[in-house]
Amino acid sequence: NAGVTQTPKFQVLKTGQSMTLQCAQDMNHEYMSWYRQDPGMGLRLIHYSVGAGITDQGEVPNGYNVSRSTTEDFPLRLLSAAPSQTSVYFCASSRNQDQPQHFGDGTRLSIL
Amino acid sequence: AQSVTQLDSQVPVFEEAPVELRCNYSSSVSVYLFWYVQYPNQGLQLLLKYLSGSTLVKGINGFEAEFNKSQTSFHLRKPSVHISDTAEYFCAVSDFYNQGGKLIFGQGTELSVKP
């Protein structure tokens, strides 16, 4: 069972570069979300989606874009990378609001 | 806005001792509560959840938590810890009426079990 798959696992970018973090789930979950994890701050919600074609902002959306064209995929785009975006990024999915979220293994992103 | 506070950033404990990791959340009409565990270089795994019903919730690996509505707390406990319990633990809250099931996480507690 694949669950939630994130790629790449590691990435180093230069300031100003753009890139897309990929997230795919094979559980037919409607709800998907992106978090960033920074030391001492827990996980903070970046963007989320309640179904294909529907996305909304979380706590820290600035500098990130998302789209949800299919149920399975929920990519996160960094438009112009900044050192403040150095973090570990987690994608998660769940069937609906009252079900626990399943997390991917994360993407470690460093921006120089 | 909903907020979650984990009162201890680090908890060192000896093997086979009991442990309590504390979590408080801001008041709300009705909430869902979760504890997740993160082992080094891994994603988060669900330990237990409270949606409704009994206030004492049992999870995996011998952990349990008690929902206390009057104190807006959801503390995690284990009567006897093992070395393998060393990890970071996150408390998370979702408002019942919050569209989209957004989870608000606490800052995390690092549990370090020593032999």
Short mmCIF file of C-alpha atoms in Angstrom, two decimals:
data_model
loop_
_atom_site.label_atom_id
_atom_site.label_comp_id
_atom_site.label_asym_id
_atom_site.label_seq_id
_atom_site.Cartn_x
_atom_site.Cartn_y
_atom_site.Cartn_z
CA ASN A 1 0.00 0.00 0.00
CA ALA A 2 1.57 3.26 -1.14
CA GLY A 3 -0.58 5.63 0.95
CA VAL A 4 0.72 9.20 0.55
CA THR A 5 3.79 9.56 -1.67
CA GLN A 6 5.91 12.70 -1.72
CA THR A 7 8.66 13.49 -4.20
CA PRO A 8 11.43 14.47 -4.07
CA LYS A 9 12.67 13.51 -0.60
CA PHE A 10 15.43 16.10 -0.65
CA GLN A 11 15.99 19.25 -2.68
CA VAL A 12 18.42 22.15 -2.66
CA LEU A 13 17.45 25.34 -4.47
CA LYS A 14 18.97 28.73 -5.05
CA THR A 15 17.08 31.86 -4.04
CA GLY A 16 14.67 32.87 -6.77
CA GLN A 17 14.29 29.43 -8.33
CA SER A 18 10.89 27.82 -8.66
CA MET A 19 9.93 24.22 -8.14
CA THR A 20 7.02 21.89 -7.52
CA LEU A 21 6.74 19.43 -4.65
CA GLN A 22 4.67 16.44 -5.68
CA CYS A 23 2.09 14.65 -3.53
CA ALA A 24 -0.03 11.69 -4.57
CA GLN A 25 -2.39 9.45 -2.61
CA ASP A 26 -4.02 6.20 -3.69
CA MET A 27 -6.74 6.00 -1.01
CA ASN A 28 -9.37 8.06 -2.87
CA HIS A 29 -9.30 10.67 -0.11
CA GLU A 30 -11.15 13.91 -0.69
CA TYR A 31 -9.21 16.01 1.81
CA MET A 32 -5.53 16.84 1.19
CA SER A 33 -3.23 19.35 2.80
CA TRP A 34 0.30 20.70 2.87
CA TYR A 35 2.21 21.57 6.03
CA ARG A 36 5.64 22.89 6.78
CA GLN A 37 7.54 21.81 9.85
CA ASP A 38 10.05 24.10 11.50
CA PRO A 39 11.91 23.52 14.80
CA GLY A 40 9.85 24.55 17.82
CA MET A 41 6.83 25.52 15.72
CA GLY A 42 5.09 22.24 15.11
CA LEU A 43 3.37 21.86 11.75
CA ARG A 44 1.74 24.84 10.10
CA LEU A 45 -0.88 24.51 7.41
CA ILE A 46 0.05 26.05 4.06
CA HIS A 47 -2.86 25.13 1.77
CA TYR A 48 -5.57 22.50 1.75
CA SER A 49 -8.19 21.01 -0.56
CA VAL A 50 -11.56 19.43 0.20
CA GLY A 51 -11.84 17.88 -3.25
CA ALA A 52 -10.81 18.16 -6.90
CA GLY A 53 -11.05 21.73 -8.11
CA ILE A 54 -11.33 23.21 -4.59
CA THR A 55 -8.43 24.70 -2.66
CA ASP A 56 -8.08 27.17 0.18
CA GLN A 57 -5.38 28.90 2.19
CA GLY A 58 -4.07 27.79 5.55
CA GLU A 59 -2.01 29.68 8.14
CA VAL A 60 1.08 30.40 6.02
CA PRO A 61 0.12 30.49 2.31
CA ASN A 62 2.37 33.31 1.09
CA GLY A 63 4.90 32.24 -1.52
CA TYR A 64 3.12 28.99 -2.32
CA ASN A 65 0.52 27.94 -4.89
CA VAL A 66 -1.54 24.78 -5.16
CA SER A 67 -4.01 23.20 -7.55
CA ARG A 68 -6.14 20.06 -7.39
CA SER A 69 -7.06 18.84 -10.85
CA THR A 70 -7.51 15.21 -9.74
CA THR A 71 -8.47 13.49 -6.50
CA GLU A 72 -5.08 11.75 -6.34
CA ASP A 73 -2.64 14.64 -6.80
CA PHE A 74 -2.01 17.84 -4.87
CA PRO A 75 1.22 19.57 -5.96
CA LEU A 76 2.73 22.48 -4.06
CA ARG A 77 4.53 25.16 -6.07
CA LEU A 78 7.17 27.54 -4.82
CA LEU A 79 7.05 30.50 -7.14
CA SER A 80 10.32 32.21 -6.22
CA ALA A 81 12.20 30.38 -3.48
CA ALA A 82 13.43 32.32 -0.46
CA PRO A 83 15.72 31.17 2.39
CA SER A 84 12.75 31.51 4.78
CA GLN A 85 11.13 28.63 2.93
CA THR A 86 13.85 26.21 4.04
CA SER A 87 11.83 23.60 5.88
CA VAL A 88 10.47 20.08 5.89
CA TYR A 89 7.22 19.84 3.93
CA PHE A 90 4.56 17.25 4.63
CA CYS A 91 1.57 16.31 2.55
CA ALA A 92 -1.41 14.61 4.21
CA SER A 93 -4.78 13.21 3.20
CA SER A 94 -7.95 11.95 4.86
CA ARG A 95 -11.36 10.72 3.81
CA ASN A 96 -13.14 13.59 5.50
CA GLN A 97 -12.97 16.00 8.41
CA ASP A 98 -13.38 13.57 11.28
CA GLN A 99 -10.95 11.00 9.99
CA PRO A 100 -7.26 11.10 10.92
CA GLN A 101 -4.87 12.38 8.31
CA HIS A 102 -2.31 10.10 6.67
CA PHE A 103 1.08 11.74 6.21
CA GLY A 104 3.77 11.29 3.61
CA ASP A 105 7.42 10.93 4.60
CA GLY A 106 8.19 14.56 3.86
CA THR A 107 10.38 16.63 1.55
CA ARG A 108 13.45 18.32 3.05
CA LEU A 109 13.95 21.58 1.18
CA SER A 110 16.99 23.84 1.57
CA ILE A 111 17.17 27.21 -0.12
CA LEU A 112 20.54 28.88 -0.36
CA ALA B 1 -8.76 31.28 16.29
CA GLN B 2 -8.07 27.84 17.62
CA SER B 3 -4.66 27.32 19.24
CA VAL B 4 -2.86 24.37 20.82
CA THR B 5 -0.22 24.53 23.53
CA GLN B 6 2.05 21.68 24.44
CA LEU B 7 3.38 22.67 27.81
CA ASP B 8 6.72 20.84 27.64
CA SER B 9 9.12 21.08 24.73
CA GLN B 10 11.31 18.25 26.07
CA VAL B 11 10.56 15.42 28.48
CA PRO B 12 13.42 13.18 29.58
CA VAL B 13 12.40 10.00 31.38
CA PHE B 14 13.98 6.69 32.39
CA GLU B 15 12.90 3.42 30.81
CA GLU B 16 9.89 1.74 32.50
CA ALA B 17 8.87 5.00 34.20
CA PRO B 18 5.44 6.56 33.58
CA VAL B 19 5.12 9.64 31.41
CA GLU B 20 2.57 12.37 30.77
CA LEU B 21 2.76 14.77 27.84
CA ARG B 22 0.51 17.77 28.32
CA CYS B 23 -1.70 19.46 25.74
CA ASN B 24 -4.14 22.35 26.14
CA TYR B 25 -6.28 23.93 23.46
CA SER B 26 -8.30 27.11 23.27
CA SER B 27 -11.99 26.78 23.99
CA SER B 28 -14.40 25.78 21.28
CA VAL B 29 -17.94 24.49 21.00
CA SER B 30 -16.83 21.05 19.92
CA VAL B 31 -13.49 19.70 18.79
CA TYR B 32 -11.76 16.63 17.48
CA LEU B 33 -8.46 15.87 19.18
CA PHE B 34 -5.48 13.86 18.00
CA TRP B 35 -2.02 12.78 19.11
CA TYR B 36 0.57 11.99 16.47
CA VAL B 37 4.08 10.58 16.86
CA GLN B 38 7.05 11.35 14.63
CA TYR B 39 10.12 9.14 14.66
CA PRO B 40 13.37 10.61 13.31
CA ASN B 41 13.32 11.36 9.59
CA GLN B 42 9.79 10.03 9.19
CA GLY B 43 6.31 11.41 8.71
CA LEU B 44 3.65 11.56 11.40
CA GLN B 45 1.71 8.52 12.59
CA LEU B 46 -1.58 8.62 14.43
CA LEU B 47 -1.37 7.48 18.06
CA LEU B 48 -4.98 8.06 19.06
CA LYS B 49 -7.98 10.27 18.46
CA TYR B 50 -10.98 11.64 20.32
CA LEU B 51 -14.09 12.36 18.28
CA SER B 52 -16.87 11.80 20.82
CA GLY B 53 -18.00 9.40 23.54
CA SER B 54 -15.75 8.14 26.32
CA THR B 55 -13.29 10.74 27.49
CA LEU B 56 -10.55 8.13 28.00
CA VAL B 57 -9.10 7.13 24.68
CA LYS B 58 -6.70 4.24 24.15
CA GLY B 59 -4.23 4.24 21.28
CA ILE B 60 -1.40 2.21 19.86
CA ASN B 61 1.78 1.24 21.67
CA GLY B 62 0.12 1.40 25.10
CA PHE B 63 -0.62 5.13 25.04
CA GLU B 64 -3.85 6.66 26.27
CA ALA B 65 -5.23 10.17 26.59
CA GLU B 66 -8.02 11.79 28.54
CA PHE B 67 -10.25 14.52 27.15
CA ASN B 68 -11.14 17.11 29.79
CA LYS B 69 -13.61 19.60 28.40
CA SER B 70 -13.71 21.86 31.47
CA GLN B 71 -9.93 22.23 31.46
CA THR B 72 -9.66 22.14 27.64
CA SER B 73 -6.91 19.55 27.93
CA PHE B 74 -5.99 16.31 26.19
CA HIS B 75 -2.95 14.92 28.02
CA LEU B 76 -1.16 11.83 26.73
CA ARG B 77 -0.01 9.14 29.16
CA LYS B 78 1.84 5.84 29.22
CA PRO B 79 2.34 3.84 32.42
CA SER B 80 5.73 2.39 31.42
CA VAL B 81 7.85 3.73 28.57
CA HIS B 82 10.39 1.92 26.41
CA ILE B 83 13.51 3.13 24.64
CA SER B 84 11.59 2.77 21.36
CA ASP B 85 9.12 5.45 22.49
CA THR B 86 11.80 8.09 21.98
CA ALA B 87 10.26 10.42 19.39
CA GLU B 88 8.51 13.74 18.97
CA TYR B 89 4.84 13.88 19.89
CA PHE B 90 2.32 16.34 18.49
CA CYS B 91 -1.11 17.23 19.79
CA ALA B 92 -3.56 18.49 17.16
CA VAL B 93 -7.08 19.94 17.21
CA SER B 94 -9.77 20.27 14.60
CA ASP B 95 -12.83 22.42 15.19
CA PHE B 96 -16.01 20.42 14.68
CA TYR B 97 -17.60 23.09 12.55
CA ASN B 98 -14.41 24.01 10.74
CA GLN B 99 -14.86 23.35 7.07
CA GLY B 100 -12.10 21.37 5.51
CA GLY B 101 -10.95 19.59 8.62
CA LYS B 102 -8.01 21.90 9.20
CA LEU B 103 -5.71 20.61 11.89
CA ILE B 104 -3.99 23.00 14.26
CA PHE B 105 -0.84 21.49 15.75
CA GLY B 106 0.98 22.17 18.95
CA GLN B 107 4.68 22.90 18.96
CA GLY B 108 5.63 19.31 19.74
CA THR B 109 7.18 17.53 22.73
CA GLU B 110 10.41 15.59 22.41
CA LEU B 111 10.24 12.48 24.54
CA SER B 112 13.66 11.06 25.35
CA VAL B 113 13.70 7.68 27.08
CA LYS B 114 16.97 6.81 28.78
CA PRO B 115 18.11 3.36 29.91
#
